Short mmCIF file of C-alpha atoms in Angstrom, two decimals:
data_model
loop_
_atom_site.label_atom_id
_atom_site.label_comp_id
_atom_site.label_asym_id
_atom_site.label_seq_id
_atom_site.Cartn_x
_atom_site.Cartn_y
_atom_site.Cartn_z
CA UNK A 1 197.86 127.62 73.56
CA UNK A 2 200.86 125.79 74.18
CA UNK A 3 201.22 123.47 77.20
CA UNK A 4 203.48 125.14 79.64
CA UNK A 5 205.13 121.87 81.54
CA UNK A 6 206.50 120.64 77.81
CA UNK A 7 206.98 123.94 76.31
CA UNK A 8 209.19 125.08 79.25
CA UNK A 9 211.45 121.76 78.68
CA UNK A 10 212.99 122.47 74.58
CA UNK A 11 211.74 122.46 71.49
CA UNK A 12 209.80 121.14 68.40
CA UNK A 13 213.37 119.69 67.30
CA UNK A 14 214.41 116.14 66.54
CA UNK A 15 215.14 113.76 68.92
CA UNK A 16 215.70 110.84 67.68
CA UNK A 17 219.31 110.66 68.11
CA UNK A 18 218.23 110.69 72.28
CA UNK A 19 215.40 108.01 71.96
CA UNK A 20 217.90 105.55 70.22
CA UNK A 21 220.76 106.26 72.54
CA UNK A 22 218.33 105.51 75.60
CA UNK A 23 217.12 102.49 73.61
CA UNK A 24 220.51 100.94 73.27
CA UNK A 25 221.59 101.38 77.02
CA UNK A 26 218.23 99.97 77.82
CA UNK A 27 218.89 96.96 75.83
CA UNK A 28 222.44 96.67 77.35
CA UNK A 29 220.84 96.60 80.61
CA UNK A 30 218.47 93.46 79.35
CA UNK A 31 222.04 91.82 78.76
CA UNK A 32 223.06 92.46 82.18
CA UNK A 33 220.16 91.41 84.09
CA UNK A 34 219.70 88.20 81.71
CA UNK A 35 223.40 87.16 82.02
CA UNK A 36 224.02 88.14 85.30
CA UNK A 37 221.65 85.48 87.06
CA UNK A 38 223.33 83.10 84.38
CA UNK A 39 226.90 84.14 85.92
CA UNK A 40 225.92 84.14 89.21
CA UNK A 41 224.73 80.18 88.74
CA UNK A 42 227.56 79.08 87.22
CA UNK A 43 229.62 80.29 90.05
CA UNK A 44 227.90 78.71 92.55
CA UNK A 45 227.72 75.47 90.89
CA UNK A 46 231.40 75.80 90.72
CA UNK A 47 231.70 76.43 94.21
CA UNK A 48 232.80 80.03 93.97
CA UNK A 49 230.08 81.76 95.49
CA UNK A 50 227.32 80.68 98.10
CA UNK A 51 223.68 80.25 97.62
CA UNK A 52 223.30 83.61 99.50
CA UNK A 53 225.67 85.69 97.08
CA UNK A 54 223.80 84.61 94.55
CA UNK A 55 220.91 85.26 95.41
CA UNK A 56 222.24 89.01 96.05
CA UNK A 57 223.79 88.68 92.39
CA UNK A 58 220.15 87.98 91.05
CA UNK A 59 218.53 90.70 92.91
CA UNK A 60 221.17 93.49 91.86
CA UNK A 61 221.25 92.24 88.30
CA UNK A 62 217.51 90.90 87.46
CA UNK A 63 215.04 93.29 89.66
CA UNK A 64 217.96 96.57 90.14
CA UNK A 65 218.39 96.83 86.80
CA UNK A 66 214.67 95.96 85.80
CA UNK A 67 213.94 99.49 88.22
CA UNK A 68 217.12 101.03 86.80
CA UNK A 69 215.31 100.46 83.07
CA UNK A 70 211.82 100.99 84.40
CA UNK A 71 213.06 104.99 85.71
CA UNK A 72 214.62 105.28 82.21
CA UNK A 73 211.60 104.54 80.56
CA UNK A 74 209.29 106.91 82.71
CA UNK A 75 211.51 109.56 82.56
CA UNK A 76 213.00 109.98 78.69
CA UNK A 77 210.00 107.70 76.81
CA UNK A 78 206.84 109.00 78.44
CA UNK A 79 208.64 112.27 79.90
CA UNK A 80 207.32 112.42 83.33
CA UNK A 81 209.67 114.93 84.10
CA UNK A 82 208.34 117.63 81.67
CA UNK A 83 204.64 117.17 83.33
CA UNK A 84 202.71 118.99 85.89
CA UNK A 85 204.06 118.40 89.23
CA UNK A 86 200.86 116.79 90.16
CA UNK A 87 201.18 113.86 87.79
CA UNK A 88 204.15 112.89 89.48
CA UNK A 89 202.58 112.49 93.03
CA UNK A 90 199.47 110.80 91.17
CA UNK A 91 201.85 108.36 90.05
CA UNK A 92 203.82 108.22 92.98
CA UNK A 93 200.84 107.65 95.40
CA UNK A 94 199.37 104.52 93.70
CA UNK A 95 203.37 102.82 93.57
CA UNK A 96 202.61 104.08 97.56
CA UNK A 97 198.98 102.18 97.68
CA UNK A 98 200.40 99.09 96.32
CA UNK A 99 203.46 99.22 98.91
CA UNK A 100 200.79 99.80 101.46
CA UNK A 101 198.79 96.76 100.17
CA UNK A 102 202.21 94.71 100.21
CA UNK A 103 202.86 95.19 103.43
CA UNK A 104 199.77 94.31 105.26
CA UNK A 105 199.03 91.63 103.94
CA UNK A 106 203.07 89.63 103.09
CA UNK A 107 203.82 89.18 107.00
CA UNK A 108 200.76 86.07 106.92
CA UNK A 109 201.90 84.94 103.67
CA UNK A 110 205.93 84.66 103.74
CA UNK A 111 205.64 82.89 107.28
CA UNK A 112 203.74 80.01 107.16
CA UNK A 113 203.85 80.49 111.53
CA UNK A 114 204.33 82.97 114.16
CA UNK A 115 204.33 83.85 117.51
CA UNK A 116 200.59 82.40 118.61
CA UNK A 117 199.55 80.82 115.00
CA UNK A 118 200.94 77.97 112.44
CA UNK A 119 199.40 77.96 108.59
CA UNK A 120 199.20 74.02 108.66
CA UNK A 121 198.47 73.66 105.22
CA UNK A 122 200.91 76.10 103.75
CA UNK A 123 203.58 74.31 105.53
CA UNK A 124 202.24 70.99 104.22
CA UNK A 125 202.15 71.82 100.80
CA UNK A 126 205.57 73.86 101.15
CA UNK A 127 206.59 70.22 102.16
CA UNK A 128 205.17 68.05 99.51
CA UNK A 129 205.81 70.48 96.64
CA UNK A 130 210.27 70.41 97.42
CA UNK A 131 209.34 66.67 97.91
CA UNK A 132 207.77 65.93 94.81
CA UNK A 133 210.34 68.67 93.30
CA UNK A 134 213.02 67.06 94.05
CA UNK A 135 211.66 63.61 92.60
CA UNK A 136 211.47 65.25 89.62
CA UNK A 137 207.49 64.81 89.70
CA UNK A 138 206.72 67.59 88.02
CA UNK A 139 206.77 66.63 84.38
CA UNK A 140 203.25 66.81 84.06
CA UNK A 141 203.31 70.14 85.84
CA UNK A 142 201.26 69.66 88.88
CA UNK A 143 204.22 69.22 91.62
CA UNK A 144 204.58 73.14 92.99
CA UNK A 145 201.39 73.06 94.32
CA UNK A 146 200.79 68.86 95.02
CA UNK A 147 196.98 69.43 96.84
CA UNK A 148 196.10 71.18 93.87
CA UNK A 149 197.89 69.13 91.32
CA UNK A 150 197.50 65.56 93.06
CA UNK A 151 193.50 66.40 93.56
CA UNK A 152 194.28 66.11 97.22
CA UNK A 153 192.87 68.54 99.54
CA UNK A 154 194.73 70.23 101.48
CA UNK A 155 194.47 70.61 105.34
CA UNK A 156 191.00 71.97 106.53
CA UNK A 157 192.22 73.95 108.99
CA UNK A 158 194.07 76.91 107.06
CA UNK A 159 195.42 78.43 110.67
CA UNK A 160 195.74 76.37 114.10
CA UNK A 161 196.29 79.10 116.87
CA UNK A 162 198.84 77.64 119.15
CA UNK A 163 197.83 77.51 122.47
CA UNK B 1 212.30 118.54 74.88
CA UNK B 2 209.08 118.00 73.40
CA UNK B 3 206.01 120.26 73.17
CA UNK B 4 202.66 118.94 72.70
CA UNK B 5 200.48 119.52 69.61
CA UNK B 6 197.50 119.60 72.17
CA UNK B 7 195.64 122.77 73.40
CA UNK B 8 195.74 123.21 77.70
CA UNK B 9 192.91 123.73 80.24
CA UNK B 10 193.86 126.29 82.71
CA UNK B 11 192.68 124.25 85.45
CA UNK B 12 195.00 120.78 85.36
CA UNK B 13 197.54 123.16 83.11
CA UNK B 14 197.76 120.38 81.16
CA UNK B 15 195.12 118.78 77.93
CA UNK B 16 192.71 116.77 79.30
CA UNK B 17 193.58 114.19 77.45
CA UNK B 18 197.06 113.13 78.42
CA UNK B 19 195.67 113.66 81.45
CA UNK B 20 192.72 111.15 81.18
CA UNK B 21 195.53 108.78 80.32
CA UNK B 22 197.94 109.58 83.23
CA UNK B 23 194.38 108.75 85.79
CA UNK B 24 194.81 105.39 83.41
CA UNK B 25 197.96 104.18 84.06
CA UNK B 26 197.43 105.36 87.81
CA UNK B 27 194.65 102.84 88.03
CA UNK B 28 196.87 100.18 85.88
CA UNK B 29 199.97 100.64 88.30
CA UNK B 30 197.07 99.58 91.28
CA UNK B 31 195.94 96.59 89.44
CA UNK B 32 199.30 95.01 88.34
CA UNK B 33 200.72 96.46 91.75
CA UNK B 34 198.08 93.71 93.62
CA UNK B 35 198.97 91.30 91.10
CA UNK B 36 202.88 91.50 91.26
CA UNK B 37 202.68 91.67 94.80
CA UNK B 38 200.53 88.90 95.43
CA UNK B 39 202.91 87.37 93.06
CA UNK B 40 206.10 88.09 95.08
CA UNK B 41 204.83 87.15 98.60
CA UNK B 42 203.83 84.18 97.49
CA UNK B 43 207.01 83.23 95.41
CA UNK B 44 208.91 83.87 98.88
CA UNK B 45 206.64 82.08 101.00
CA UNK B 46 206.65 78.93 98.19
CA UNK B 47 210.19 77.90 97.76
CA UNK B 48 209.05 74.75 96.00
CA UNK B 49 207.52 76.86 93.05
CA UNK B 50 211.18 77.34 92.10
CA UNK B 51 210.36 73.35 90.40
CA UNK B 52 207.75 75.36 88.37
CA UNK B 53 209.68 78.50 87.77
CA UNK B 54 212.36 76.10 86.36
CA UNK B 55 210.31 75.40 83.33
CA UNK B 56 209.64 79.20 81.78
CA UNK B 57 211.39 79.93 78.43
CA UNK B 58 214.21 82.64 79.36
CA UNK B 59 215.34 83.40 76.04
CA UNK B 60 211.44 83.59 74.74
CA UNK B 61 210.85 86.15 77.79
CA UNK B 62 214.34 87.84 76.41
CA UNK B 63 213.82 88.37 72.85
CA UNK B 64 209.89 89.57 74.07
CA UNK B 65 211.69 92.49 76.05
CA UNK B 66 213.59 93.18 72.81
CA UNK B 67 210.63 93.22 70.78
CA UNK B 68 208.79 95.44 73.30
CA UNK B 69 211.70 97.66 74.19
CA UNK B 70 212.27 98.57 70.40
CA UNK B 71 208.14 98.87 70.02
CA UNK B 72 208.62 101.87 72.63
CA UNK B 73 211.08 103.09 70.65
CA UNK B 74 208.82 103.32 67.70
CA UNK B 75 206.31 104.70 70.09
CA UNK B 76 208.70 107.93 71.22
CA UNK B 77 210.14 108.58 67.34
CA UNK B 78 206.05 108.58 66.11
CA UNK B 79 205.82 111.59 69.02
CA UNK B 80 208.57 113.11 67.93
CA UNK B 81 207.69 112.87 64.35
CA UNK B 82 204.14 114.16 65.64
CA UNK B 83 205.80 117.15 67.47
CA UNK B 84 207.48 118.09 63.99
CA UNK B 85 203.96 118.07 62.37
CA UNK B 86 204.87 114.89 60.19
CA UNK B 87 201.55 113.19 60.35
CA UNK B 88 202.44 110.68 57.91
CA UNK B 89 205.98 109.61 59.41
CA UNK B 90 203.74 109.57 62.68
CA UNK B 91 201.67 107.04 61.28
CA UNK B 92 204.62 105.03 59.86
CA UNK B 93 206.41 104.52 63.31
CA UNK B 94 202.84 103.70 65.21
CA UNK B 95 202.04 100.54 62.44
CA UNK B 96 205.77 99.60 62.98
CA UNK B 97 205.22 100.31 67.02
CA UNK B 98 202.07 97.58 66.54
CA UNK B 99 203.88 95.55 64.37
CA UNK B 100 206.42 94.94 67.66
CA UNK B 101 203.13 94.27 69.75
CA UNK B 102 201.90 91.35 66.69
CA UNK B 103 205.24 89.69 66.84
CA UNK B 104 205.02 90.02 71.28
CA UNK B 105 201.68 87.95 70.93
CA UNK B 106 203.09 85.44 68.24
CA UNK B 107 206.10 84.69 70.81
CA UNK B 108 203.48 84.65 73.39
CA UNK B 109 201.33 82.07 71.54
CA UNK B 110 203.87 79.82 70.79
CA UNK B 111 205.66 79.48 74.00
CA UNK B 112 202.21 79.05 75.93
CA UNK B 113 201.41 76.62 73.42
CA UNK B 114 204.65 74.75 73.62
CA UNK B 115 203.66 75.08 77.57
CA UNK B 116 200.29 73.74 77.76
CA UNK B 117 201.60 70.71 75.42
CA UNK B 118 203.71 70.08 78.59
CA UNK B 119 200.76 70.07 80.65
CA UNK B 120 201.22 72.93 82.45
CA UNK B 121 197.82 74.87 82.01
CA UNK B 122 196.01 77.33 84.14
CA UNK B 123 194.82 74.36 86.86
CA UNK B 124 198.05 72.71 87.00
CA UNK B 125 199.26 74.97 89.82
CA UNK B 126 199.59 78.02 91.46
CA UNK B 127 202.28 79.27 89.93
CA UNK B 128 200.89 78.41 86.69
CA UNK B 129 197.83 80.32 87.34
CA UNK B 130 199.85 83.38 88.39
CA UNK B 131 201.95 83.48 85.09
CA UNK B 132 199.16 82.82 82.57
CA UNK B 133 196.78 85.36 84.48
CA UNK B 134 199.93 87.92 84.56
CA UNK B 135 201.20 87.64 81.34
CA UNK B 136 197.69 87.06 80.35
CA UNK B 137 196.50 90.51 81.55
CA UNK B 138 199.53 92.15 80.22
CA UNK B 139 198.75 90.35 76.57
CA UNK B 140 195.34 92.03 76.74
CA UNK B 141 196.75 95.48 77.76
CA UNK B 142 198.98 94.76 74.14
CA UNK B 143 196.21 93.88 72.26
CA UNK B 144 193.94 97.00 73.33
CA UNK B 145 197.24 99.17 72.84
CA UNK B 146 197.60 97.84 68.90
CA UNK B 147 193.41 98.26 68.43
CA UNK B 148 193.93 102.29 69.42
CA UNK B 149 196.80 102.31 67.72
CA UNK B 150 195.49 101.75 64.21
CA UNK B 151 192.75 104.31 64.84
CA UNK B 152 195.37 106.55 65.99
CA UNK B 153 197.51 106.27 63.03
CA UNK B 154 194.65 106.23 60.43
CA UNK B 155 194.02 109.85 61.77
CA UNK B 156 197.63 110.70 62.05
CA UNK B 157 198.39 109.61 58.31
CA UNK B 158 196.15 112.68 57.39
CA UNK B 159 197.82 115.08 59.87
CA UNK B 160 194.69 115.34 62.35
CA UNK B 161 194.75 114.41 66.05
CA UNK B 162 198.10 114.53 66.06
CA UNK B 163 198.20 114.83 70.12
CA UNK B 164 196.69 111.39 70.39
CA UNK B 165 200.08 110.33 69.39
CA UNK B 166 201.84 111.51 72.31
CA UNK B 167 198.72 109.87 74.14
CA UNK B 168 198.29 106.85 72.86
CA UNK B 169 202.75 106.50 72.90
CA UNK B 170 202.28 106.99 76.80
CA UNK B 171 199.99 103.79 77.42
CA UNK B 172 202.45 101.73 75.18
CA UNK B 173 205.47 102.78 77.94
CA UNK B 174 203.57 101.46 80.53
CA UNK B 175 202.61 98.58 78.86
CA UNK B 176 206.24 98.45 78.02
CA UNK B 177 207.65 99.23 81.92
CA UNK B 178 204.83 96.42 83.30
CA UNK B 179 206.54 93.57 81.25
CA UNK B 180 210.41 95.07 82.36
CA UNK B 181 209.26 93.69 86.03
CA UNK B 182 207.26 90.45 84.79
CA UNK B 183 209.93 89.34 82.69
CA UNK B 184 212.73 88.74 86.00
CA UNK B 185 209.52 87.40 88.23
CA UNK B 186 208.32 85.15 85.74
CA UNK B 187 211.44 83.89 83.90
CA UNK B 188 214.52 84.83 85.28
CA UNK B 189 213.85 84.41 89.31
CA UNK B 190 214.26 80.73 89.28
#
């Protein structure tokens, strides 16, 4: 017996041609998204741009193209579309769980405060690490995280609430 | 486009097992999912990590996405030899598929070991500990890939199992698609 989600889709004919096609425009897009952040330096450096279109310029050409390349993938190399329907909302659910997982749990790490509570130690190694950064401490690789790489504890208390 | 080789239960409506590997990478997107994520949120709540980030090997992460891209390549052309009932060709384009994933690990080793000579290990950081642990995992999901692989294309070369092609081509995707997001977090996001 045949199975009816690829059978419905073509034949047992040779594809290649496809594949490589996909292949090259997938490796055109690498060019783009390595070049592009490359670009987008340059230009600020020179004064064209600002940090914040830059920024944008990284995002669009680094992590859009990187989904851009991740949907060609899915869809012509492992042929999602020629499954069940059912595989696709398997899939689709678990992106969904992570999302889910994302966004509980990034509002108490991107701020390092709020409304009623401050993350004293976050902020104070936040602090140290640009600090010791912009020294140029971190030969010896231990300056992005200084309590950790400095053996010095950070603060005990992880959150003050603010009164 | 492409028929399976494989027989279908009337149940899923699909063989079982391309589906056991579809529950697989459903349970792979959850654990790289936490670890990306956690990787992310952190990355934006640590601007000083950017110091860190600074130090990654672009053009080593570059030419890795090269070698993997073109090992999925090899992947998709060993199904479609598969789906022509070319057993042996099959087998030909899986050993060159792992062949992509050996030289993927000898870039790997290198540039870590070019890294840790720098001192910057698992302990030196944060940041550090997030890129060995995710490229780290990934490397392991490679190595397990290229172990099935062989077995795959040792029965292949004699024209049996010839559906484990198509199954064993779908893992490699994914392995593929999880380093097309680590490779902008880890060495282009600076």
């Amino acid at each position: 017996m045949s199975d009816t989600a690829h059978a419905s889709a073509g034949s047992h004919g040779d594809h290649s041609k496809h594949y490589i096609k996909i292949w090259a425009i997938l490796l055109a897009l690498l060019v783009v998204s390595v070049v592009g952040p490359i670009i987008g330096e340059k230009l600020e450096h020179g004064g064209t741009i600002n940090h914040h279109m830059r920024l944008i310029l990284t995002l669009i050409t680094a992590f859009g193209i990187a989904i851009v390349k991740a949907f060609m993938v899915v869809k012509h190399f492992m042929h999602i579309n020629l499954e069940k329907k059912y595989v696709t909302y398997m899939v689709t659910a678990m992106v969904g769980f992570m999302l889910v997982f994302f966004g509980g749990t990034a509002p108490d790490v991107l701020e390092h405060e709020g409304t009623h509570w401050e993350n004293v130690s976050a902020k104070e190694v936040v602090k140290r690490g640009q600090a010791a950064g912009a020294a140029g401490a971190e030969h010896h690789g231990g300056a992005a995280h200084p309590a950790e790489g400095s053996h010095v504890p950070a603060a005990p208390v992880e959150q003050e609430v603010k009164h | 486009m492409i028929r399976p080789v494989a027989t279908t239960r009337e149940m899923t409506g699909m063989p079982t097992g391309r589906l056991a590997v579809w529950w697989v990478i459903a349970s792979e997107i959850v654990i790289f999912g936490g670890v990306l994520g956690s990787y992310i949120m952190h990355r934006i709540g640590h601007p000083e990590w950017e110091y860190q980030a600074a130090h990654t090997n672009t053009m080593a992460g570059a030419f890795n996405t090269v070698v993997l891209l073109t090992s999925s390549l090899a992947a998709v052309l060993a199904h479609n030899a598969a789906e022509q009932k070319n057993g042996p060709k099959a087998a030909r384009f899986l050993m060159l598929t792992c062949l992509g994933g050996f030289i993927f690990l000898v870039v790997k080793s290198v540039e870590w070991t070019n890294e840790i000579h720098h001192g910057y290990t698992l302990a030196s950081s944060t940041f550090w500990s997030f890129y060995y642990m995710a490229a780290g995992l990934h490397g392991l999901h490679v190595i397990a890939g290229m172990v099935i692989m062989l077995f795959v294309a040792a029965d292949a070369r004699k024209n049996k199992e010839l559906q484990r092609v198509e199954n064993i081509g779908i893992y490699w995707h994914f392995v593929d698609l999880v380093w097309i997001f680590l490779f902008p977090l880890l060495y282009i996001a600076k």
